Short mmCIF file of C-alpha atoms in Angstrom, two decimals:
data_model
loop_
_atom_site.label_atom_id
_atom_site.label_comp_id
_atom_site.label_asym_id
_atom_site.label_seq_id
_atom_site.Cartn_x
_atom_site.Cartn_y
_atom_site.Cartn_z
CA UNK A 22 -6.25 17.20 4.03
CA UNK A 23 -7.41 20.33 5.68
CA UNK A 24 -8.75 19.82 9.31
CA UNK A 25 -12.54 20.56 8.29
CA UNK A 26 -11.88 17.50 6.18
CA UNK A 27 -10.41 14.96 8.87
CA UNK A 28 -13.14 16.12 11.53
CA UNK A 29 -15.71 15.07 8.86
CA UNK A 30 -13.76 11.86 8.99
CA UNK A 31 -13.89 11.28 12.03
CA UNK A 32 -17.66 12.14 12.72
CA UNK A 33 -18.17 9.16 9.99
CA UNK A 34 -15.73 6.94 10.91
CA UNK A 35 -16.70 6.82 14.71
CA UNK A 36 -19.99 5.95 12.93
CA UNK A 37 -18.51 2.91 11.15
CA UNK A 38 -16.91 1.87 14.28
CA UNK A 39 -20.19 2.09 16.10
CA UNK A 40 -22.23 0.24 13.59
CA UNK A 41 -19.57 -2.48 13.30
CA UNK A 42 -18.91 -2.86 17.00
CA UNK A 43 -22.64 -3.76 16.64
CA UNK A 44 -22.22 -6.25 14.39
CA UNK A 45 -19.95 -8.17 16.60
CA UNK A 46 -21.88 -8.25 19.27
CA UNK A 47 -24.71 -10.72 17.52
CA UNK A 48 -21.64 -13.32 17.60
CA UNK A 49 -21.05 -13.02 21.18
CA UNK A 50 -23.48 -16.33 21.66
CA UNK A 51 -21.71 -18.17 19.92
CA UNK A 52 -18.53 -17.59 18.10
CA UNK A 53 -17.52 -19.59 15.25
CA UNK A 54 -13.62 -19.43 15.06
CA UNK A 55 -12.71 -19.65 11.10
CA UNK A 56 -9.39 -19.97 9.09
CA UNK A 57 -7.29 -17.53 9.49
CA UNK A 58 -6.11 -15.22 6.30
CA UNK A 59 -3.52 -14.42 4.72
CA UNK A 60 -1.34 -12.67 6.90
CA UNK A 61 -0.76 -11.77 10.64
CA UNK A 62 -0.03 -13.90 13.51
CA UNK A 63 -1.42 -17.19 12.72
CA UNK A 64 -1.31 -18.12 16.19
CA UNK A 65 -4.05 -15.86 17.14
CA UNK A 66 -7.84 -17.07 16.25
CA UNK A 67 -10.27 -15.00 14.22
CA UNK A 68 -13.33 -15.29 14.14
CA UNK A 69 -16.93 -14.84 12.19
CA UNK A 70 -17.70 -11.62 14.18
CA UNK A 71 -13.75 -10.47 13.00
CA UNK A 72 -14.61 -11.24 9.63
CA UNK A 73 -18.27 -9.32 9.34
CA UNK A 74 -16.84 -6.79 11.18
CA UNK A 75 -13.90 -6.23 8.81
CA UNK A 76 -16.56 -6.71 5.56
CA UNK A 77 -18.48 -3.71 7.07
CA UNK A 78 -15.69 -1.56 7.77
CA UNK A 79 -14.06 -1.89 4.62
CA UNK A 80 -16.49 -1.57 2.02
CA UNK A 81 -17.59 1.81 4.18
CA UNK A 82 -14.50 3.39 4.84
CA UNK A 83 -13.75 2.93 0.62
CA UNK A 84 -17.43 4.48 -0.05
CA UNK A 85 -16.27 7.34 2.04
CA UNK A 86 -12.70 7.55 1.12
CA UNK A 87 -12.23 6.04 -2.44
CA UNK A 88 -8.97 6.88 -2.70
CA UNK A 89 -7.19 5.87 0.22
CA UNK A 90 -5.95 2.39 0.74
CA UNK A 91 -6.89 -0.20 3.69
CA UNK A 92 -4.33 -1.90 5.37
CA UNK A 93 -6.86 -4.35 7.74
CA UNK A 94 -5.75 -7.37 10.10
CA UNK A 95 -8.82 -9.49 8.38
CA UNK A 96 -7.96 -8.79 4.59
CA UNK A 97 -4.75 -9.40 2.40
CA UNK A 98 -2.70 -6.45 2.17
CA UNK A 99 -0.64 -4.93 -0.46
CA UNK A 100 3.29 -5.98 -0.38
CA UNK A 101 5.91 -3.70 0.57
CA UNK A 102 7.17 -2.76 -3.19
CA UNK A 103 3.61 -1.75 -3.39
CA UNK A 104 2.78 0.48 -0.37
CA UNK A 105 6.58 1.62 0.25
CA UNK A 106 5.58 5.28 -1.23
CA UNK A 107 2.07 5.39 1.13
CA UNK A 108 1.61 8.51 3.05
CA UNK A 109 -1.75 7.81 3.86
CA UNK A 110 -3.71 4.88 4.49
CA UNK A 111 -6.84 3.24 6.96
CA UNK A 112 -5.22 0.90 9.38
CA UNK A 113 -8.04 -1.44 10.76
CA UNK A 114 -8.41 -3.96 13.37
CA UNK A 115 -11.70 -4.96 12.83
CA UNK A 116 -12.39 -7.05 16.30
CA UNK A 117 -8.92 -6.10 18.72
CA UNK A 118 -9.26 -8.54 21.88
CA UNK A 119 -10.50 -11.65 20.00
CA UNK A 120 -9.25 -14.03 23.06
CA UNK A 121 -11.34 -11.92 24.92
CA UNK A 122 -14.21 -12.04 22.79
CA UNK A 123 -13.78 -15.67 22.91
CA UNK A 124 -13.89 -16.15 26.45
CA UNK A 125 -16.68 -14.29 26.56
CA UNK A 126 -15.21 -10.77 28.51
CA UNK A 127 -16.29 -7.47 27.31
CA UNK A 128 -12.87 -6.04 26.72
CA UNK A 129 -12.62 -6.16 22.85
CA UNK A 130 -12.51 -2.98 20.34
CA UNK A 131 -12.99 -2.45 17.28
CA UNK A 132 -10.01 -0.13 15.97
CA UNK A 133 -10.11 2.37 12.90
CA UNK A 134 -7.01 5.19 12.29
CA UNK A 135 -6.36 7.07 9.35
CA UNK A 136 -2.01 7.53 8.63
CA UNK A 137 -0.87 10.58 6.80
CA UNK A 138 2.60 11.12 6.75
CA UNK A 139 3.39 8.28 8.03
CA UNK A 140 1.66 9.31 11.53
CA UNK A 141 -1.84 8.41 12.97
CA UNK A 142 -3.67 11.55 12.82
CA UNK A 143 -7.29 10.46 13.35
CA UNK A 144 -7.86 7.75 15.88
CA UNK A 145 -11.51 5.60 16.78
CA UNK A 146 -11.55 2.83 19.25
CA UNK A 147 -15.17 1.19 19.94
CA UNK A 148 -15.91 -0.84 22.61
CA UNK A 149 -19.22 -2.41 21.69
CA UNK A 150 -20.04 -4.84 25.22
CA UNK A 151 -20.21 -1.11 26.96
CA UNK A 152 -21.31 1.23 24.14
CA UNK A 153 -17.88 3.24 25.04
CA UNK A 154 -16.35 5.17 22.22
CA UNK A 155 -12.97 6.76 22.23
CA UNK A 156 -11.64 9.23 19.78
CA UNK A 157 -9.14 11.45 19.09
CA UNK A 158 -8.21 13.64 15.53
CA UNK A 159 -4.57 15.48 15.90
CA UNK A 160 -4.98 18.98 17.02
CA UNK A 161 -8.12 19.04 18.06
CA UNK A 162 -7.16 16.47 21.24
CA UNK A 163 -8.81 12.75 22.65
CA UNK A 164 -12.63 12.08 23.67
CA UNK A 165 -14.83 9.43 25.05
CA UNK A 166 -18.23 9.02 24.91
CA UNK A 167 -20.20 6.63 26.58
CA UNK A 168 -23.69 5.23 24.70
CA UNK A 169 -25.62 8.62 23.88
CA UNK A 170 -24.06 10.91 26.15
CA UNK A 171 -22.17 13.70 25.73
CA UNK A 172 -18.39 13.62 25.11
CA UNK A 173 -15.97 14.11 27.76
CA UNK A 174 -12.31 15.35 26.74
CA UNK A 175 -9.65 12.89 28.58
CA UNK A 176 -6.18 13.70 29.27
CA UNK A 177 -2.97 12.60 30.49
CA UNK A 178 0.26 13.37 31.94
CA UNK A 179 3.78 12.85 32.23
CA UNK A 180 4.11 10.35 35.53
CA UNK A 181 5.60 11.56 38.43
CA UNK A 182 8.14 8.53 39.49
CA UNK A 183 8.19 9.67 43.50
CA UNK A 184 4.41 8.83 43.58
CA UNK A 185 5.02 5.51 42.23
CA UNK A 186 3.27 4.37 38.63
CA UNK A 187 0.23 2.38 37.87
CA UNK A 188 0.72 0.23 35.14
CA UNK A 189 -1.09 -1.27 32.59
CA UNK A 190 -0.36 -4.05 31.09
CA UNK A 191 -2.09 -7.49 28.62
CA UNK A 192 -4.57 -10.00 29.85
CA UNK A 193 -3.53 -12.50 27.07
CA UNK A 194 0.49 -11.28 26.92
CA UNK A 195 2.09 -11.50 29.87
CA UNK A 196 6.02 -12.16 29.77
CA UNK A 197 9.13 -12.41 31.25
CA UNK A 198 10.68 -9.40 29.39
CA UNK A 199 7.65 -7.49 30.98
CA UNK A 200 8.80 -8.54 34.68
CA UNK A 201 12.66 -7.71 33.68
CA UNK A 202 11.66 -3.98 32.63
CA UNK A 203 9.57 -3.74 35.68
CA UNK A 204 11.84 -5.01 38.28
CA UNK A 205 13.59 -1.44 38.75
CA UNK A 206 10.67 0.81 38.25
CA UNK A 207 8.14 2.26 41.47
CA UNK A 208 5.10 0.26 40.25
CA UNK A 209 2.49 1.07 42.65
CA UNK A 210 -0.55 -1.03 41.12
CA UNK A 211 -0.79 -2.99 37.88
CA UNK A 212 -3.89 -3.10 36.15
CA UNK A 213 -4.30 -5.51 32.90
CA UNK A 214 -6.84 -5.02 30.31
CA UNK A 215 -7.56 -6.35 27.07
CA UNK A 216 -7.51 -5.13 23.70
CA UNK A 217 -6.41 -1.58 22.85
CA UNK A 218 -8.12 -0.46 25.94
CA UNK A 219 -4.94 0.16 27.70
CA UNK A 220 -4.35 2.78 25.29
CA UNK A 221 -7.12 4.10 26.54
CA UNK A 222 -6.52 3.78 30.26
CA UNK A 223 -2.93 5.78 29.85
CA UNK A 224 -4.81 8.47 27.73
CA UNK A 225 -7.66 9.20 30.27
CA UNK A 226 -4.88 9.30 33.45
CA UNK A 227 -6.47 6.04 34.50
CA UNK A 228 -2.71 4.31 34.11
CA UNK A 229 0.26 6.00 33.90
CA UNK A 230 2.40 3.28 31.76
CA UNK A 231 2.07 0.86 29.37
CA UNK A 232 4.54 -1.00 28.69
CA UNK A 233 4.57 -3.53 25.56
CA UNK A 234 7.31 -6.55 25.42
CA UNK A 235 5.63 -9.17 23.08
CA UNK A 236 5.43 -7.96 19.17
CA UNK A 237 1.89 -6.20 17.87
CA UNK A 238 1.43 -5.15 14.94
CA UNK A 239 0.22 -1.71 13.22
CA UNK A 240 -3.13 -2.31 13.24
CA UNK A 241 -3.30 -3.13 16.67
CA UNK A 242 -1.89 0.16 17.89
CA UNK A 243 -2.71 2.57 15.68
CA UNK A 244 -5.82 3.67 16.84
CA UNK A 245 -4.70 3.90 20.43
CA UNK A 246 -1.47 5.72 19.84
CA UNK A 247 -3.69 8.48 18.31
CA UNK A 248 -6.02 8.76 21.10
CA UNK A 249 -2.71 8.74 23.47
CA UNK A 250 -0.73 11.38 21.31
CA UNK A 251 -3.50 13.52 21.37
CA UNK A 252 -4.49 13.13 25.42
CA UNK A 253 -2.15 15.71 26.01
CA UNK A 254 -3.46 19.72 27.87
CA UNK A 255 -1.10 21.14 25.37
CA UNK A 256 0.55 20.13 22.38
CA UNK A 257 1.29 16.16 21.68
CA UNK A 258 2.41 12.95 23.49
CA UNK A 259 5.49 11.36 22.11
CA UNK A 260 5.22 8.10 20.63
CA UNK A 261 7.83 5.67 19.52
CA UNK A 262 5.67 3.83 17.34
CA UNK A 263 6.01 3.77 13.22
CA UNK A 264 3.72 2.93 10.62
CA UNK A 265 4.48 1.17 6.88
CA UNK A 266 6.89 -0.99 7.86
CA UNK A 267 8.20 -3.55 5.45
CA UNK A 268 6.14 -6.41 7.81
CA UNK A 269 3.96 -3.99 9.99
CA UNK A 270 5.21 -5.29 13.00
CA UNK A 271 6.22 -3.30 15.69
CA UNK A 272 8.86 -4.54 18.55
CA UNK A 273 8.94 -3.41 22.23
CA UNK A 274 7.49 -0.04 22.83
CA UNK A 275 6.07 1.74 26.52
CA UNK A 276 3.74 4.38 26.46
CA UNK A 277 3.01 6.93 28.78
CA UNK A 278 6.67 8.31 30.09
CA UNK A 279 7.18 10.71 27.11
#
């Protein structure tokens, strides 16, 4: 896909996330938590705002990309014989943060990222309670955009360990694994946020680490490790993260050092 193509994209599918992220925010009230589907973590709730979220992102994202499967937290997803040959796919997380959402904070996303060849090359995380919109498309760096303003390009940068590190880390995650990798590090502040948003903090400079002990899965990250790959003044951020797993879940990861 040539990179006329993928900005297109990503014009439209910040749109999706937009109108979606919308769509959530009528639930906000009052939340109806529903069965869960058929896969993920079935310890973690979803919701009727999760599921009209995921309806509208879906049936958009296959009227402007017919040919490229969606792999989305909300909807059953192809088995592992069947996607093992994917280059390119939509991961979606159609409400990111739903214990958030729940309790009634503003920091949940809605997450969108296009994978080709087996990397996340366009990246759109929506915050709907603070019409905030991050983006990022590879080679052509990470945004954000608040509401109707203009966009402002974010960046970050390697850490500098004498200065100490602010880290970001879960609201709903914390762990003891987290504490252990922490115990030997120069942690200056720790800042937690919900939701893919602390992507977003270590991509605009507003955190310098993030590191994650407890499992995610693709969906969850993909969006953000876009945006962070991309945050960088010249070429990419390294990220540890992989996508088409045989169970799309991802172990321990940190971002932000590399």
């Amino acid at each position: 896909m040539s990179g006329t193509d993928l900005g297109r994209h990503l014009e439209q599918v910040s749109a999706i996330a937009v109108e979606a992220g919308k769509l959530t925010l009528k639930y906000r009230r009052d939340p109806r938590v529903v069965e869960k589907g058929d896969h993920g973590d079935d310890t973690s709730p979803v919701t009727d705002a999760d599921l009209a979220a995921n309806h509208y992102i879906t049936d958009h994202l296959a009227a402007l990309d017919p040919r490229t499967p969606i792999i989305s937290e909300e909807s059953k997803s192809a088995d592992y014989a069947t996607r093992k040959d994917w280059r390119r796919f939509w991961l979606v997380d159609p409400l990111d943060g739903t214990k958030e959402f729940l309790k009634g904070s503003d920091e949940f996303t809605v997450n969108i990222a296009l994978i080709d060849n087996l990397e996340p090359v366009l990246g759109v995380i929506y915050v709907p309670a603070q019409e905030l919109l991050y983006y990022a498309e590879k080679d052509a760096g990470s945004w954000r955009r608040r509401g109707d303003g203009h966009p402002v390009r974010i960046f970050s940068s390697v850490p500098d360990l004498s200065k100490g590190l602010t880290v970001v880390e879960s609201k709903s995650h914390p762990s003891p694994e987290l504490e252990e990798y922490l115990k030997d590090l120069p942690v200056k502040e720790r800042v937690s946020a919900g939701s893919s948003l602390k992507f977003c903090l270590v991509a605009e400079g507003l955190a310098d680490i993030y590191p994650r002990m407890n499992p995610t899965m693709e969906w969850d990250v993909a969006a953000g490790d876009c945006i962070y790959r991309n945050s960088a003044r010249l070429g990419q951020r390294t990220s540890s993260l992989t996508y088409n797993k045989p169970t799309l879940k991802n172990g321990s990861f940190v971002m932000g050092f590399r």
